[in-house]
N, CA and C of each residue as an Amber inpcrd file, in Angstrom:
protein
   510
  87.8620000  75.2930000 182.5070000  89.1830000  74.7680000 182.2610000
  89.3340000  74.3190000 180.8090000  88.3060000  73.6790000 180.2470000
  88.3800000  73.2270000 178.8590000  88.5530000  74.4070000 177.9200000
  87.9310000  75.5180000 178.2580000  88.0570000  76.7100000 177.4390000
  89.5000000  77.2130000 177.4150000  90.1730000  77.1290000 178.5290000
  91.5700000  77.5680000 178.5820000  92.4650000  76.7040000 177.7060000
  92.2140000  75.4330000 177.6470000  93.0300000  74.5460000 176.8180000
  92.7490000  74.7640000 175.3420000  91.5190000  75.0110000 174.9590000
  91.1770000  75.2040000 173.5490000  91.6960000  76.5310000 173.0220000
  91.6010000  77.5710000 173.8050000  92.0300000  78.8780000 173.3540000
  93.5220000  78.9190000 173.0000000  94.4220000  78.4110000 173.8560000
  95.8440000  78.4120000 173.4560000  96.0900000  77.5790000 172.1970000
  95.3940000  76.4800000 172.0460000  95.5750000  75.6570000 170.8470000
  95.1470000  76.4260000 169.6040000  94.0640000  77.1800000 169.7070000
  93.6090000  77.9800000 168.5730000  94.6090000  79.0930000 168.2480000
  95.1380000  79.7180000 169.2720000  96.1170000  80.7790000 169.0720000
  97.3700000  80.2300000 168.3930000  97.8370000  79.0700000 168.8400000
  99.0230000  78.4440000 168.2370000  98.7430000  78.0780000 166.7810000
  97.5780000  77.5100000 166.5150000  97.2260000  77.1200000 165.1400000
  97.1320000  78.3520000 164.2360000  96.5040000  79.4040000 164.7270000
  96.3870000  80.6300000 163.9300000  97.7610000  81.2370000 163.6810000
  98.6140000  81.2240000 164.6830000  99.9660000  81.7560000 164.5230000
 100.7600000  80.9760000 163.4980000 100.6520000  79.6520000 163.5250000
 101.3710000  78.8110000 162.5610000 100.8740000  79.0780000 161.1500000
  99.5680000  79.2100000 160.9820000  99.0160000  79.5040000 159.6630000
  99.5170000  80.8610000 159.1680000  99.5680000  81.8340000 160.0610000
 100.0640000  83.1550000 159.6890000 101.5120000  83.1270000 159.2510000
 102.3270000  82.3460000 159.9460000 103.7340000  82.2230000 159.5770000
 103.8680000  81.6030000 158.1930000 103.0900000  80.5710000 157.9090000
 103.1510000  79.9250000 156.6020000 102.7330000  80.8880000 155.4930000
 101.6560000  81.6340000 155.7020000 101.1980000  82.5790000 154.6930000
 102.1960000  83.7190000 154.5130000 102.7460000  84.2070000 155.5830000
 103.7130000  85.2940000 155.5090000 104.9790000  84.8460000 154.7850000
 105.4010000  83.6240000 154.9980000 106.6130000  83.1200000 154.3480000
 106.4420000  83.1170000 152.8380000 105.3000000  82.6760000 152.3520000
 105.0660000  82.6520000 150.9040000 105.0360000  84.0710000 150.3540000
 104.3230000  84.9520000 151.0130000 104.2140000  86.3260000 150.5630000
 105.5580000  87.0280000 150.6360000 106.3180000  86.7730000 151.6680000
 107.6270000  87.4170000 151.8120000 108.5620000  87.0220000 150.6790000
 108.5590000  85.7450000 150.2760000 109.4120000  85.3010000 149.1770000
 109.0390000  86.0040000 147.8810000 107.7440000  86.0630000 147.5810000
 107.2910000  86.7200000 146.3660000 107.6340000  88.2030000 146.4020000
 107.4350000  88.8180000 147.5480000 107.7300000  90.2300000 147.7050000
 109.2240000  90.4880000 147.5440000 110.0440000  89.6210000 148.1080000
 111.4940000  89.7720000 147.9940000 111.9360000  89.6130000 146.5440000
 111.3840000  88.6310000 145.8230000 111.7130000  88.4540000 144.4110000
 111.3590000  89.7110000 143.6140000 110.1650000  90.2480000 143.8680000
 109.7180000  91.4440000 143.1510000 110.6250000  92.6290000 143.4680000
 110.9600000  92.8050000 144.7450000 111.8300000  93.9110000 145.1430000
 113.2120000  93.7820000 144.5110000 113.7430000  92.5650000 144.4420000
 115.0460000  92.3500000 143.8120000 114.9930000  92.6890000 142.3340000
 113.9480000  92.2000000 141.6570000 113.7840000  92.5160000 140.2360000
 113.6680000  94.0180000 140.0270000 112.8660000  94.6590000 140.8640000
 112.6500000  96.1000000 140.7370000 113.9630000  96.8650000 140.9110000
 114.7510000  96.4630000 141.8820000 116.0210000  97.1440000 142.1600000
 117.0550000  96.8980000 141.0740000 116.9660000  95.7910000 140.3630000
 117.9860000  95.4130000 139.3810000 117.6780000  95.8320000 137.9490000
 116.5880000  96.5390000 137.7350000 116.1970000  96.9310000 136.3770000
 115.7940000  98.3990000 136.3470000 115.9570000  99.0310000 135.1830000
 115.4690000 100.4140000 135.0590000 113.9470000 100.4340000 135.2620000
 113.3990000 101.5290000 135.7660000 111.9540000 101.5840000 135.9800000
 111.1900000 101.5810000 134.6590000 110.0210000 100.9850000 134.6850000
 109.1340000 100.9770000 133.5230000 108.3400000 102.2710000 133.5420000
 108.3480000 102.9830000 132.4420000 107.5330000 104.1890000 132.3060000
 106.1550000 103.7460000 131.8390000 105.1140000 104.3330000 132.3990000
 103.7540000 103.8810000 132.1210000 102.9050000 105.0310000 131.5990000
 102.1530000 104.7400000 130.5410000 101.1890000 105.6680000 129.9670000
  99.8740000 104.9130000 129.8800000  98.7790000 105.6000000 130.0970000
  97.4780000 104.9500000 130.0340000  97.0320000 104.5020000 131.4040000
  96.1210000 103.5460000 131.4240000  95.5090000 103.1180000 132.6710000
  95.5900000 101.6070000 132.8410000  96.7050000 101.1130000 133.3550000
  96.8040000  99.6660000 133.5770000  96.0140000  99.2620000 134.8240000
  95.6340000  97.9990000 134.8600000  95.1170000  97.4440000 136.1050000
  96.3370000  96.9700000 136.8930000  96.1410000  96.6240000 138.1320000
  97.2700000  96.1320000 138.9310000  97.8660000  94.8750000 138.3010000
  96.9900000  93.9600000 137.8580000  97.4570000  92.7060000 137.2660000
  98.1600000  92.8930000 135.9370000  97.6010000  93.7400000 135.0600000
  98.2370000  93.9400000 133.7580000  99.5850000  94.6420000 133.9180000
  99.6570000  95.6020000 134.8340000 100.9230000  96.2940000 135.0690000
 101.9830000  95.3290000 135.5880000 101.6140000  94.4860000 136.5360000
 102.5880000  93.5550000 137.1120000 103.1150000  92.5720000 136.0700000
 102.2420000  92.0050000 135.2540000 102.7110000  91.0090000 134.2890000
 103.5350000  91.6620000 133.1790000 103.1900000  92.8780000 132.7760000
 103.9800000  93.5680000 131.7530000 105.3590000  93.9380000 132.3210000
 105.3870000  94.3910000 133.5700000 106.6670000  94.7040000 134.2090000
 107.5560000  93.4570000 134.2570000 106.9790000  92.3290000 134.6580000
 107.7540000  91.0860000 134.7090000 108.2350000  90.6860000 133.3170000
 107.4130000  90.8790000 132.3110000 107.8100000  90.5320000 130.9450000
 109.0100000  91.3610000 130.5010000 108.9970000  92.6490000 130.7900000
 110.1190000  93.5100000 130.4140000 111.3790000  93.0810000 131.1660000
 111.2410000  92.7350000 132.4320000 112.3970000  92.2550000 133.1900000
 112.9520000  90.9720000 132.5920000 112.0850000  90.0330000 132.2230000
 112.5370000  88.7580000 131.6480000 113.2110000  89.0010000 130.3010000
 112.6850000  89.9370000 129.5140000 113.3390000  90.2880000 128.2450000
 114.7350000  90.8360000 128.5110000 114.8370000  91.7620000 129.4420000
 116.1330000  92.3770000 129.7550000 117.1350000  91.3520000 130.2690000
 116.6460000  90.3630000 131.0090000 117.5160000  89.3170000 131.5480000
 117.8520000  88.2460000 130.5190000 117.1680000  88.2580000 129.3790000
 117.3770000  87.2180000 128.3730000 116.8480000  85.8710000 128.8230000
 115.8580000  85.8580000 129.6890000 115.3360000  84.6260000 130.2910000
 114.0470000  84.1860000 129.5960000 114.1990000  83.4580000 128.4960000
 113.0500000  83.0090000 127.7140000 112.1530000  82.0440000 128.5040000
 112.7380000  81.1980000 129.3320000 111.9270000  80.2550000 130.1210000
 111.0210000  80.9910000 131.0970000 111.5560000  81.9790000 131.7890000
 110.7470000  82.7500000 132.7340000 109.6930000  83.5790000 131.9990000
 110.0330000  84.0880000 130.8160000 109.0550000  84.8160000 130.0090000
 107.9350000  83.8830000 129.5720000 108.2900000  82.6910000 129.1120000
 107.2790000  81.7150000 128.6910000 106.3600000  81.3260000 129.8450000
 106.8780000  81.3490000 131.0640000 106.0440000  80.9890000 132.2200000
 104.9530000  82.0170000 132.4860000 105.0260000  83.1740000 131.8690000
 103.9900000  84.1980000 132.0170000 102.8350000  84.0090000 131.0380000
 102.9310000  83.0030000 130.1700000 101.9060000  82.7760000 129.1520000
 100.5960000  82.2920000 129.7600000  99.4880000  82.7320000 129.1620000
  98.1750000  82.2620000 129.6060000  97.8100000  80.9360000 128.9530000
  98.5240000  80.5570000 127.9060000  98.3610000  79.2430000 127.2960000
  99.7160000  78.7580000 126.8210000  99.8660000  77.4610000 126.6930000
 101.1840000  76.8950000 126.3910000 101.4270000  76.6280000 124.9120000
 100.4690000  76.8980000 124.0600000 100.5570000  76.5510000 122.6550000
 101.9000000  76.7980000 122.0050000 102.3270000  78.0240000 121.9390000
 103.6120000  78.3540000 121.3220000 104.4150000  79.3040000 122.2080000
 104.2110000  79.2060000 123.4970000 104.8550000  80.1250000 124.4480000
 106.3750000  80.0340000 124.4030000 106.9300000  78.8350000 124.3590000
 108.3890000  78.6910000 124.3880000 109.0470000  79.3270000 123.1620000
 108.5100000  79.0300000 121.9740000 109.0830000  79.5910000 120.7490000
 108.9050000  81.1070000 120.7110000 107.7330000  81.5740000 121.1200000
 107.4740000  83.0150000 121.1280000 108.4110000  83.7200000 122.0950000
 108.5710000  83.1730000 123.2870000 109.4540000  83.7880000 124.2810000
 110.8830000  83.8700000 123.7600000 111.3680000  82.8150000 123.1140000
 112.7270000  82.8490000 122.5380000 112.8280000  83.9500000 121.4730000
 111.7980000  84.0440000 120.6310000 111.7880000  85.0720000 119.5840000
 111.7840000  86.4750000 120.1740000 110.9650000  86.6810000 121.2010000
 110.8920000  88.0090000 121.8250000 112.2120000  88.3790000 122.4810000
 112.8320000  87.4380000 123.1650000 114.1200000  87.7220000 123.8180000
 115.1660000  88.0850000 122.7700000 115.1890000  87.3430000 121.6810000
 116.1620000  87.6200000 120.6220000 115.9010000  88.9950000 119.9880000
 114.6360000  89.3050000 119.7530000 114.2890000  90.5520000 119.0670000
 114.3720000  91.7820000 119.9750000 113.9760000  91.6430000 121.2540000
 113.8240000  92.8210000 122.1080000 114.6700000  92.8130000 123.3810000
 115.4320000  91.7720000 123.5980000 116.2090000  91.6620000 124.8310000
 117.1700000  92.8130000 125.0470000 117.9130000  93.1840000 124.0310000
 118.8770000  94.2830000 124.1760000 118.1560000  95.6020000 124.4380000
 117.0580000  95.8360000 123.7420000 116.2980000  97.0670000 123.9350000
 115.6910000  97.1650000 125.3220000 115.3020000  96.0210000 125.8860000
 114.6770000  95.9950000 127.2100000 115.6640000  96.3140000 128.3240000
 116.9460000  96.3100000 128.0260000 117.9500000  96.6390000 129.0380000
 118.0470000  98.1460000 129.2790000 117.3920000  98.9230000 128.4390000
 117.3800000 100.3780000 128.6090000 116.0030000 100.8430000 129.0470000
 115.7100000 102.0930000 128.7600000 114.4160000 102.6710000 129.1280000
 113.3040000 102.0580000 128.2840000 112.2140000 101.6580000 128.9450000
 111.0620000 101.0890000 128.2570000 109.8100000 101.8110000 128.7520000
 108.9540000 102.1810000 127.8070000 107.6590000 102.7740000 128.1460000
 106.5760000 101.8090000 127.7110000 105.6380000 101.5380000 128.6090000
 104.4920000 100.6850000 128.3190000 103.2540000 101.5610000 128.2000000
 102.6160000 101.5270000 127.0490000 101.4240000 102.3170000 126.7790000
 100.2180000 101.3750000 126.8350000  99.3820000 101.5310000 127.8660000
  98.2580000 100.6350000 128.1160000  96.9800000 101.1720000 127.4690000
  96.3020000 100.3290000 126.7110000  95.0600000 100.6940000 126.0370000
  93.8890000  99.9280000 126.6570000  92.7030000 100.4300000 126.4610000
  91.4650000  99.8220000 126.9490000  91.3650000  99.9590000 128.4660000
  90.3220000  99.4010000 129.0470000  90.0850000  99.6140000 130.4710000
  90.7600000  98.5970000 131.3790000  91.1300000  97.4400000 130.9240000
  91.9910000  96.5460000 131.6810000  91.3800000  95.7020000 132.7740000
  90.0840000  95.4250000 132.7220000  89.5140000  94.5760000 133.7660000
  89.8260000  93.1030000 133.5370000  89.8930000  92.6720000 132.2780000
  90.2120000  91.2690000 131.9860000  91.2480000  91.1090000 130.8770000
  91.4680000  92.1720000 130.1120000  92.3810000  92.0930000 128.9620000
  92.8650000  93.5040000 128.6520000  94.1250000  93.6090000 128.2380000
  94.6440000  94.9190000 127.8970000  95.7140000  94.8030000 126.8190000
  95.5670000  95.6140000 125.7820000  96.5930000  95.7240000 124.7560000
  97.6260000  96.7150000 125.2780000  98.8950000  96.3670000 125.1210000
  99.9840000  97.2040000 125.6150000 101.0140000  97.3410000 124.4910000
 101.4650000  98.5650000 124.2720000 102.5190000  98.7990000 123.3010000
 103.7800000  99.1720000 124.0820000 104.8450000  98.4190000 123.8410000
 106.1260000  98.6660000 124.4920000 107.0130000  99.4790000 123.5560000
 107.6060000 100.5280000 124.1010000 108.5310000 101.3860000 123.3640000
 109.9070000 101.2370000 123.9970000 110.8500000 100.7130000 123.2390000
 112.2120000 100.4810000 123.7100000 113.0900000 101.6440000 123.2350000
 113.4310000 102.5430000 124.1600000 114.1800000 103.7450000 123.7940000
 115.5700000 103.4170000 123.2660000 116.2250000 102.4380000 123.8540000
 117.5970000 102.0850000 123.4890000 117.7020000 101.6110000 122.0340000
 116.7320000 100.8290000 121.5960000 116.7780000 100.2620000 120.2450000
 115.8370000 100.9500000 119.2630000 114.9020000 101.7680000 119.7780000
 113.9260000 102.4180000 118.9080000 112.8180000 101.4800000 118.4520000
 112.7430000 100.2870000 119.0210000 111.7420000  99.3080000 118.6150000
 110.4040000  99.5550000 119.3150000 109.3540000  99.0430000 118.6750000
 108.0040000  99.1150000 119.2260000 107.3990000  97.7180000 119.1300000
 106.7630000  97.2650000 120.2070000 106.1830000  95.9170000 120.2490000
 104.8000000  95.9610000 120.8890000 103.8190000  95.3850000 120.2280000
 102.4740000  95.2390000 120.7840000 102.3680000  93.8840000 121.4740000
 101.8560000  93.8830000 122.7070000 101.6000000  92.6410000 123.4200000
 100.1970000  92.6840000 124.0070000  99.7260000  91.5390000 124.4550000
  98.4110000  91.4720000 125.0810000  98.5400000  90.8280000 126.4510000
  98.0670000  91.5290000 127.4650000  97.9870000  90.9840000 128.8200000
  96.5210000  90.6320000 129.0640000  96.2780000  89.4840000 129.6840000
  94.8970000  89.0900000 129.9620000  94.8430000  88.0890000 131.1000000
  93.6540000  87.9040000 131.6100000  93.4600000  86.9320000 132.6710000
  93.3130000  85.5570000 132.0390000  94.0710000  84.5930000 132.5520000
  94.0300000  83.2330000 132.0360000  92.9810000  82.3870000 132.7440000
  92.9610000  81.1090000 132.4220000  91.9840000  80.1840000 132.9960000
  92.1110000  80.0470000 134.5040000  93.2980000  80.2810000 135.0540000
  93.4950000  80.1690000 136.5000000  93.2430000  81.4880000 137.2310000
  92.6260000  82.4490000 136.5350000  92.2700000  83.7600000 137.0950000
  93.4700000  84.6120000 137.4970000  94.6260000  84.3600000 136.9050000
  95.7840000  85.2210000 137.1240000  96.1580000  85.8860000 135.8000000
  96.7860000  87.0290000 135.8950000  97.1920000  87.7590000 134.7020000
  98.3940000  87.0870000 134.0410000  98.3790000  87.0780000 132.7230000
  99.4770000  86.5300000 131.9480000  99.5310000  87.2060000 130.5930000
 100.3520000  86.6770000 129.7170000 100.5230000  87.2270000 128.3750000
 100.0780000  86.2390000 127.3230000  99.5970000  86.7570000 126.2120000
  99.3300000  85.9270000 125.0460000 100.6550000  85.8120000 124.2920000
 101.2180000  84.6240000 124.2680000 102.4900000  84.3820000 123.5720000
 102.2050000  83.4520000 122.3970000 101.7680000  84.0370000 121.2870000
 101.3460000  83.2490000 120.1310000 102.0170000  83.7290000 118.8510000
 103.3250000  83.9270000 118.9000000 104.0840000  84.3610000 117.7310000
 105.3100000  83.4710000 117.5490000 105.1040000  82.2200000 117.1320000
 106.2350000  81.3030000 117.0030000 107.1680000  81.6150000 115.8280000
 106.6900000  82.4160000 114.8910000 107.5250000  82.7890000 113.7420000
 108.3370000  84.0400000 114.0920000 109.6460000  84.0160000 113.9330000
 110.4720000  85.1750000 114.2830000 110.0340000  86.4700000 113.5970000
 109.5990000  86.3800000 112.3540000 109.1910000  87.6020000 111.6420000
 107.9370000  88.2160000 112.2730000 107.0250000  87.3900000 112.7590000
 105.8230000  87.8990000 113.4300000 106.1740000  88.4920000 114.7890000
 107.0390000  87.8160000 115.5150000 107.4010000  88.2420000 116.8650000
 108.1150000  89.5890000 116.8600000 108.9150000  89.8390000 115.8570000
 109.6840000  91.0810000 115.8040000 109.0360000  92.2010000 115.0190000
 107.8420000  91.9470000 114.4760000 107.1830000  92.9410000 113.6340000
 106.6430000  94.1170000 114.4440000 106.7960000  95.2960000 113.8900000
 106.2630000  96.5150000 114.5050000 104.7570000  96.5680000 114.2370000
 103.9550000  96.9470000 115.2290000 102.5110000  97.0530000 114.9870000
 102.2160000  98.1740000 113.9880000 101.2910000  97.9290000 113.0840000
 100.9830000  98.9160000 112.0340000 100.1330000 100.0720000 112.5520000
  99.4210000  99.8860000 113.6160000  98.4950000 100.9000000 114.1150000
  99.0670000 101.7820000 115.2210000 100.1280000 101.3470000 115.8590000
 100.6490000 102.0540000 117.0310000 101.3170000 103.3700000 116.6430000
 101.1170000 104.3980000 117.4540000 101.7690000 105.6860000 117.1690000
 103.2790000 105.5890000 117.3800000 103.9910000 106.5330000 116.8200000
 105.4520000 106.5410000 116.9310000 105.9280000 106.8080000 118.3550000
 105.0970000 107.4840000 119.1560000 105.4530000 107.8010000 120.5370000
 104.3280000 107.3750000 121.4700000 104.6470000 107.0360000 122.7050000
 103.6180000 106.6290000 123.6640000 102.5540000 107.7030000 123.8650000
 101.3040000 107.2550000 123.9810000 100.1920000 108.1650000 124.2310000
  99.6760000 108.8740000 123.0020000 100.2070000 108.5670000 121.8490000
  99.8600000 109.2700000 120.6330000  98.5060000 108.9590000 120.0350000
  97.8310000 107.9110000 120.4780000  96.5330000 107.6020000 119.8800000
  95.4210000 107.4810000 120.9300000  95.5540000 108.2140000 122.0040000
  94.4510000 108.2950000 122.9410000  94.4790000 107.3520000 124.1070000
  95.5620000 106.6790000 124.3780000  95.5880000 105.7670000 125.5050000
  95.5080000 106.5060000 126.8340000  95.7710000 107.7980000 126.8100000
  95.7160000 108.5830000 128.0380000  94.2830000 108.8790000 128.4670000
  93.3420000 108.6470000 127.5880000  91.9550000 108.9230000 127.9300000
  91.2490000 107.6490000 128.3400000  90.2790000 107.7870000 129.1930000
  89.5070000 106.6340000 129.6620000  88.0930000 106.7510000 129.1240000
  87.6550000 105.7580000 128.3610000  86.3010000 105.7500000 127.8270000
  85.3820000 105.0700000 128.8160000  84.2260000 105.6310000 129.0100000
  83.2470000 105.0510000 129.9400000  82.1670000 104.3410000 129.1780000
């Protein structure tokens, strides 16, 4: 008889835990689906990891939305994230509303250099995605000076995939 009473209690407890976990995941999934549906697709070149791809996609969405606060929240450190996010939105926000190609370099297990190509504006921007102290992917937002934030990278090719990002080095 004691076994019968314990088993239903365990089933109820497990069910409640499942509902709580599903609710959190469902909200995040719904937010992602809404963002995905409301923005042009990101074109990808190279080999992103799941984490680097997700954070870069969110960054492009925040740029397109003009949401500097949400962009700053993707930072792996808070040093100059707010100023950098404002600079990036001002410099690349209009371009992010059109077609964007993200060219991923390196292998992407903990850090990845990404070059964004904004077709609408013709701009090119180098960013860095990496794992932060809390073991989640974020961006290095360390360009508080507008001239640095809007500067074109000197090494990046004029078109995505032009300097070997399509190849994987072992």
